[in-house]
GROMACS .gro file of C-alpha atoms in nm:
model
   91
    1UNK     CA    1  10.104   6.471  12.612
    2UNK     CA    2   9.880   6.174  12.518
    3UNK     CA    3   9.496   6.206  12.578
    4UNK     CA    4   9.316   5.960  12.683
    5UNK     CA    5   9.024   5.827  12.461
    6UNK     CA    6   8.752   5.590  12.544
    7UNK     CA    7   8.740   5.279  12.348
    8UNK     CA    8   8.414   5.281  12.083
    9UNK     CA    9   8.158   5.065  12.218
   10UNK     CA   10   7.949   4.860  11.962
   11UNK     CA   11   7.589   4.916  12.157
   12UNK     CA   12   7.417   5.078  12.462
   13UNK     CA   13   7.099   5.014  12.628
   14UNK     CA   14   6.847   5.249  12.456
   15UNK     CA   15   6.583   5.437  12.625
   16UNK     CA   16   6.312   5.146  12.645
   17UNK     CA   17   6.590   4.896  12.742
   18UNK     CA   18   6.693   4.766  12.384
   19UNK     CA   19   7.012   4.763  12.196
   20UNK     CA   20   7.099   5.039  12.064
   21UNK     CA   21   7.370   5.060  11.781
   22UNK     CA   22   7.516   5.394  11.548
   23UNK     CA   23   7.276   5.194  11.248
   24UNK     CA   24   6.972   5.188  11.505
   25UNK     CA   25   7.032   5.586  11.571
   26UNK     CA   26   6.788   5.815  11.380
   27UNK     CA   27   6.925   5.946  11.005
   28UNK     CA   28   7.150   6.247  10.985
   29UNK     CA   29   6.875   6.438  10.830
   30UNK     CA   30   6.602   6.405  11.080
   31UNK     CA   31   6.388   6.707  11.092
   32UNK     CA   32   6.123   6.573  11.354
   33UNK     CA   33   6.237   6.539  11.676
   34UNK     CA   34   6.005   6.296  11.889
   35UNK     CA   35   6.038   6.205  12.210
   36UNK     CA   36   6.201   5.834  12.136
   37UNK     CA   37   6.490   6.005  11.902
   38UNK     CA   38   6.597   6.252  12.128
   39UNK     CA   39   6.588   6.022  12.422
   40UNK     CA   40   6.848   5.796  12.129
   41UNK     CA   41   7.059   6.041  12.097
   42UNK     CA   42   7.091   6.141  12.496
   43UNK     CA   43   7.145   5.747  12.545
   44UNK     CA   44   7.450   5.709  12.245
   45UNK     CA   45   7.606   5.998  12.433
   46UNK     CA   46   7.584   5.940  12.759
   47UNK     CA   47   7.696   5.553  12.688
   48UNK     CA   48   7.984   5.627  12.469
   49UNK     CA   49   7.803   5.509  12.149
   50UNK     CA   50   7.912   5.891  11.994
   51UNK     CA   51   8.085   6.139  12.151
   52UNK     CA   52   7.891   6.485  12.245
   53UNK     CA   53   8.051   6.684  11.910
   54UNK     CA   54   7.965   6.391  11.707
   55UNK     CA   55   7.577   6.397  11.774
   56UNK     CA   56   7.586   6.747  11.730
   57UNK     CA   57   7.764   6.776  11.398
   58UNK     CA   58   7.558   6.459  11.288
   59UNK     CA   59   7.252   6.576  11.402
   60UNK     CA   60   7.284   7.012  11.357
   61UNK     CA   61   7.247   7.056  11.767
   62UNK     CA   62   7.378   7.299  11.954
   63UNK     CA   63   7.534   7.187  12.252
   64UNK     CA   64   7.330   7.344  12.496
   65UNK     CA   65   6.996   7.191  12.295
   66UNK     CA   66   7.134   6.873  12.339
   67UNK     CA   67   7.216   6.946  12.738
   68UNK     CA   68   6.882   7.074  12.727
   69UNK     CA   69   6.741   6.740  12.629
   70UNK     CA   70   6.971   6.527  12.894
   71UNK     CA   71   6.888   6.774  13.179
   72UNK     CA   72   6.520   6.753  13.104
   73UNK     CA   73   6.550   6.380  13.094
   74UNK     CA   74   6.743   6.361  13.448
   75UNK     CA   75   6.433   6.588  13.575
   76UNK     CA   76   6.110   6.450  13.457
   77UNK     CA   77   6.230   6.140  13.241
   78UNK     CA   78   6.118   6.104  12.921
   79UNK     CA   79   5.814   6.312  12.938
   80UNK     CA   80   6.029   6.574  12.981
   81UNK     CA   81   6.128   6.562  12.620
   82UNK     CA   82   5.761   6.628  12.524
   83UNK     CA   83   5.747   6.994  12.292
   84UNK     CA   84   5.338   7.051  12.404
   85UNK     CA   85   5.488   6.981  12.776
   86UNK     CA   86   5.778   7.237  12.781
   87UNK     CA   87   5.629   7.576  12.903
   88UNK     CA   88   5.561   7.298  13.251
   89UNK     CA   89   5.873   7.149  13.281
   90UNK     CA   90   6.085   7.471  13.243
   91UNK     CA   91   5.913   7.651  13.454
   0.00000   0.00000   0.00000
């Protein structure tokens, strides 16, 4: 049986409209986790830049953190990603 892949694409739109490329994409080792990064990684994802296993493994996410991040995102935008904001959006 042959699976289908998706052809790598070289760049996506990032989250304020820019190009976004796998060298533009925060470091392997991040530790803080601001609003813009997350909203990086959601975008790489979600435009084929990486593939959902890949951001995880790069990054150390769980998949349901980084669901948690794209669902939040498709519900209050980018604010959503805010830490001091979660106990309101998850309500």
């Amino acid at each position: 049986m042959t699976e289908q892949v998706r052809p790598r694409v070289r760049y996506v739109i990032g989250p304020d409209g820019s190009p976004l490329t796998v060298a533009d994409l925060p470091p392997g080792n991040t530790q803080r986790w601001v609003i813009r990064r997350k909203a990086e990684v959601v975008a790489a994802v979600r435009g084929g830049l990486l593939s959902l296993e890949e951001a995880c493994s790069r990054y150390t996410l769980t998949i349901d953190e980084f669901l948690s991040w794209q669902a939040l995102i498709d519900r209050h935008g980018l604010a959503g990603l805010r830490a001091t904001r979660i106990q309101e959006y998850r309500g």
